[in-house]
Tab-separated table of C-alpha atoms in Angstrom:
chain	number	residue	atom	x	y	z
X	1	MET	CA	-20.795	-12.139	2.541
X	2	ASN	CA	-22.675	-9.024	3.486
X	3	GLY	CA	-23.883	-10.561	6.490
X	4	THR	CA	-20.540	-11.058	7.945
X	5	ARG	CA	-19.016	-7.383	7.458
X	6	LYS	CA	-20.453	-4.316	9.198
X	7	PRO	CA	-21.525	-1.912	6.435
X	8	VAL	CA	-19.255	1.079	5.408
X	9	HIS	CA	-21.136	4.665	5.663
X	10	LEU	CA	-20.590	6.947	3.028
X	11	ALA	CA	-21.855	10.690	4.097
X	12	VAL	CA	-23.792	12.379	1.671
X	13	TYR	CA	-24.976	16.125	1.865
X	14	ASP	CA	-25.675	18.961	-0.328
X	15	THR	CA	-22.754	19.739	-2.748
X	16	LEU	CA	-20.825	16.638	-2.225
X	17	ALA	CA	-18.050	15.850	-4.611
X	18	ASP	CA	-19.236	12.865	-6.281
X	19	TRP	CA	-16.128	12.070	-8.210
X	20	GLU	CA	-14.096	11.619	-5.074
X	21	THR	CA	-15.356	8.295	-3.645
X	22	GLY	CA	-16.709	5.900	-6.766
X	23	HIS	CA	-13.431	4.162	-6.718
X	24	SER	CA	-13.907	3.331	-3.002
X	25	THR	CA	-17.619	2.445	-3.051
X	26	ALA	CA	-17.256	0.543	-5.923
X	27	HIS	CA	-14.657	-1.858	-5.071
X	28	LEU	CA	-15.650	-2.098	-1.524
X	29	ALA	CA	-19.183	-3.218	-2.723
X	30	ARG	CA	-17.517	-5.625	-5.197
X	31	ALA	CA	-15.434	-7.063	-1.980
X	32	GLY	CA	-19.020	-7.642	-0.384
X	33	TYR	CA	-19.129	-4.875	1.747
X	34	THR	CA	-22.632	-3.037	2.147
X	35	VAL	CA	-22.643	0.755	1.530
X	36	ARG	CA	-25.108	2.732	3.515
X	37	THR	CA	-25.686	6.630	2.806
X	38	VAL	CA	-25.682	9.019	5.778
X	39	ALA	CA	-27.020	12.405	5.645
X	40	PRO	CA	-27.934	15.120	8.325
X	41	THR	CA	-31.555	13.865	7.803
X	42	THR	CA	-32.974	11.445	5.395
X	43	ALA	CA	-34.141	14.364	3.091
X	44	PRO	CA	-32.586	14.040	-0.323
X	45	VAL	CA	-29.765	15.789	-1.088
X	46	THR	CA	-28.199	16.594	-4.075
X	47	SER	CA	-24.342	16.461	-5.194
X	48	ILE	CA	-22.324	19.022	-6.664
X	49	GLY	CA	-22.930	17.127	-10.119
X	50	GLY	CA	-26.439	17.097	-9.927
X	51	LEU	CA	-27.036	13.767	-8.719
X	52	ARG	CA	-30.001	13.277	-6.029
X	53	VAL	CA	-29.365	10.851	-3.547
X	54	GLN	CA	-31.865	9.596	-1.175
X	55	PRO	CA	-30.155	8.774	2.246
X	56	ASP	CA	-30.103	5.586	3.969
X	57	LEU	CA	-30.049	6.785	7.382
X	58	ALA	CA	-30.128	10.116	9.557
X	59	LEU	CA	-26.604	10.947	11.277
X	60	ALA	CA	-28.186	10.909	14.525
X	61	ASP	CA	-28.869	7.375	14.107
X	62	LEU	CA	-25.341	6.455	13.142
X	63	ARG	CA	-23.286	4.690	15.715
X	64	PRO	CA	-19.441	3.555	15.579
X	65	GLU	CA	-20.298	0.119	16.351
X	66	ASP	CA	-22.544	-0.696	13.696
X	67	SER	CA	-19.829	0.438	11.051
X	68	SER	CA	-16.732	-0.718	9.563
X	69	LEU	CA	-15.643	2.770	8.219
X	70	LEU	CA	-16.739	6.238	7.789
X	71	VAL	CA	-16.046	7.998	4.500
X	72	LEU	CA	-16.441	11.826	4.188
X	73	PRO	CA	-16.426	13.235	0.816
X	74	GLY	CA	-15.615	17.032	0.189
X	75	ALA	CA	-18.371	19.371	-0.311
X	76	ASP	CA	-18.519	23.192	-0.595
X	77	LEU	CA	-20.578	23.439	2.645
X	78	TRP	CA	-17.470	22.280	4.527
X	79	ASP	CA	-16.128	25.920	3.662
X	80	THR	CA	-19.154	27.809	3.931
X	81	GLY	CA	-20.188	27.291	7.392
X	82	ASP	CA	-20.676	25.121	10.423
X	83	ASP	CA	-23.682	22.937	8.555
X	84	LEU	CA	-21.217	19.815	8.373
X	85	ALA	CA	-19.650	20.075	11.448
X	86	PRO	CA	-21.921	17.526	13.061
X	87	PHE	CA	-20.142	15.004	10.748
X	88	ALA	CA	-16.593	16.062	12.207
X	89	ARG	CA	-17.617	15.370	15.444
X	90	THR	CA	-19.099	12.234	14.697
X	91	ALA	CA	-15.602	11.152	13.087
X	92	ARG	CA	-14.279	12.045	16.398
X	93	ALA	CA	-16.533	9.507	18.181
X	94	PHE	CA	-15.763	7.133	15.475
X	95	LEU	CA	-11.854	7.228	15.907
X	96	ALA	CA	-12.532	7.098	19.691
X	97	ALA	CA	-14.248	3.809	19.401
X	98	GLY	CA	-11.497	2.715	17.344
X	99	VAL	CA	-13.250	2.380	13.892
X	100	PRO	CA	-11.620	3.961	11.031
X	101	VAL	CA	-12.438	7.401	9.261
X	102	ALA	CA	-11.391	8.400	5.645
X	103	ALA	CA	-11.860	11.974	4.582
X	104	ILE	CA	-10.997	13.644	1.322
X	105	CYS	CA	-10.712	17.492	0.101
X	106	GLY	CA	-12.702	19.648	2.227
X	107	ALA	CA	-13.792	17.240	4.833
X	108	THR	CA	-9.972	17.355	5.808
X	109	ALA	CA	-10.481	20.838	6.821
X	110	GLY	CA	-13.707	20.230	8.789
X	111	LEU	CA	-11.659	17.686	10.861
X	112	ALA	CA	-8.528	20.029	11.204
X	113	ARG	CA	-11.237	22.634	12.904
X	114	GLU	CA	-12.534	19.560	14.972
X	115	GLY	CA	-8.851	19.209	16.340
X	116	LEU	CA	-8.413	15.684	14.738
X	117	LEU	CA	-5.405	16.226	12.667
X	118	ASP	CA	-3.319	18.320	15.527
X	119	ASP	CA	-1.456	14.808	16.579
X	120	ARG	CA	-1.805	12.845	13.401
X	121	ARG	CA	0.019	12.798	10.080
X	122	HIS	CA	-2.147	13.918	7.301
X	123	THR	CA	-2.800	15.585	3.996
X	124	SER	CA	-5.093	17.290	1.963
X	125	ALA	CA	-5.360	19.778	-1.252
X	126	VAL	CA	-2.272	22.269	-0.040
X	127	SER	CA	-0.973	22.961	3.337
X	128	PHE	CA	-2.263	26.304	3.475
X	129	TYR	CA	-5.688	25.134	2.905
X	130	LEU	CA	-5.838	23.492	6.317
X	131	ALA	CA	-3.647	26.472	7.916
X	132	ALA	CA	-6.353	28.799	7.152
X	133	THR	CA	-8.661	26.716	9.723
X	134	GLY	CA	-6.228	27.690	12.214
X	135	TYR	CA	-5.547	24.269	13.264
X	136	ALA	CA	-2.682	23.086	15.579
X	137	GLY	CA	-1.298	20.549	13.071
X	138	GLY	CA	0.729	22.097	10.345
X	139	GLU	CA	3.781	20.346	11.300
X	140	ARG	CA	2.242	16.933	10.700
X	141	TYR	CA	0.975	17.792	7.236
X	142	VAL	CA	2.425	15.653	4.749
X	143	GLU	CA	2.988	16.063	0.882
X	144	ALA	CA	1.496	12.734	-0.252
X	145	ASP	CA	-1.237	11.470	-2.426
X	146	ALA	CA	-3.109	10.019	0.809
X	147	VAL	CA	-1.911	9.408	4.077
X	148	THR	CA	-3.285	6.830	6.869
X	149	ASP	CA	-2.363	7.501	10.446
X	150	ARG	CA	-4.213	5.597	13.199
X	151	GLY	CA	-7.240	4.989	11.506
X	152	LEU	CA	-7.496	8.121	9.771
X	153	ILE	CA	-7.377	8.188	5.912
X	154	THR	CA	-6.949	11.861	4.295
X	155	ALA	CA	-6.160	12.657	0.835
X	156	GLY	CA	-6.766	15.929	-1.820
X	157	PRO	CA	-9.239	16.074	-4.329
X	158	THR	CA	-7.358	15.214	-7.145
X	159	GLU	CA	-6.453	12.060	-5.476
X	160	PRO	CA	-9.492	9.647	-5.245
X	161	VAL	CA	-7.763	6.571	-6.348
X	162	ALA	CA	-4.873	6.841	-3.682
X	163	PHE	CA	-7.790	7.585	-1.300
X	164	ALA	CA	-9.555	4.561	-2.629
X	165	ARG	CA	-5.934	2.563	-2.235
X	166	GLU	CA	-5.643	3.617	1.229
X	167	ILE	CA	-9.455	2.522	2.092
X	168	LEU	CA	-8.984	-0.843	0.566
X	169	GLY	CA	-5.826	-1.362	1.927
X	170	LEU	CA	-6.708	-0.519	5.747
X	171	LEU	CA	-10.104	-3.091	5.385
X	172	GLY	CA	-7.778	-5.477	3.989
X	173	VAL	CA	-9.314	-5.777	0.903
X	174	TYR	CA	-6.286	-6.015	-1.238
X	175	GLU	CA	-2.755	-6.334	0.104
X	176	GLY	CA	0.832	-5.991	-1.116
X	177	GLU	CA	1.512	-6.630	-4.783
X	178	VAL	CA	-2.318	-6.495	-5.517
X	179	LEU	CA	-3.042	-3.381	-3.901
X	180	ASP	CA	-0.053	-1.636	-5.592
X	181	ALA	CA	-1.158	-3.467	-8.931
X	182	TRP	CA	-4.853	-2.123	-8.169
X	183	TYR	CA	-3.355	1.656	-7.733
X	184	ARG	CA	-0.987	1.208	-10.904
X	185	LEU	CA	-4.068	0.036	-13.039
X	186	PHE	CA	-6.440	2.996	-12.273
X	187	HIS	CA	-4.194	5.508	-11.587
X	188	ASP	CA	-1.653	4.780	-14.225
X	189	SER	CA	-3.550	2.602	-16.812
X	190	ASP	CA	-0.605	-0.151	-16.348
X	191	PRO	CA	-1.597	-2.632	-18.635
X	192	GLU	CA	0.933	-4.904	-16.452
X	193	ALA	CA	-0.834	-4.545	-13.367
X	194	TYR	CA	-4.056	-5.878	-15.095
X	195	ALA	CA	-2.335	-9.296	-15.236
X	196	VAL	CA	-1.493	-9.057	-11.696
X	197	LEU	CA	-4.775	-8.556	-10.716
X	198	GLU	CA	-6.514	-11.293	-13.050
X	199	LYS	CA	-3.988	-13.760	-11.407
X	200	ALA	CA	-5.134	-12.936	-8.049
X	201	GLY	CA	-8.806	-13.057	-9.109
X	202	ALA	CA	-9.357	-9.258	-8.253
X	203	ALA	CA	-9.683	-8.217	-11.681
């Protein structure tokens, strides 16, 4: 199955928030997607939790046409300078090429600075967090756990399960009742949701 789908690319960089993408990558991998890590260079990076990650490729070698999705986790570095701005520029290239992007937590601020949220519905941690970037998209901010608009998924740092729900739905891993049950199981610990997933062969 891996040979029939382009990989999903997970951005990794020092101080990345390692709790934000676990549900997404685990269930994408179980569905047959290869998850490849992409970093500023191929030098190892260290997450905010102290996990050391050896990247699969450098950002300069990533092309939208080789990917199914670019996932941008949060990181302290999004708010302390321009070190991660190249990832926001890459997100622009992905969206222009029709390849989806998913951004959570601090990555949403990076996309706001890049102008990618000015004309799309979006969310983040709180509206004033994005407002501090000086972006022009404040009227399109949505108070929601996660938002998808024209190939761009956004979510706040407390919503890794909703973030994953949007990713799994966008890529067609789960749909309809099964996607809803997946979310209820992992977000709400709903035992009835497990029965729905088991019946669908998704448990």
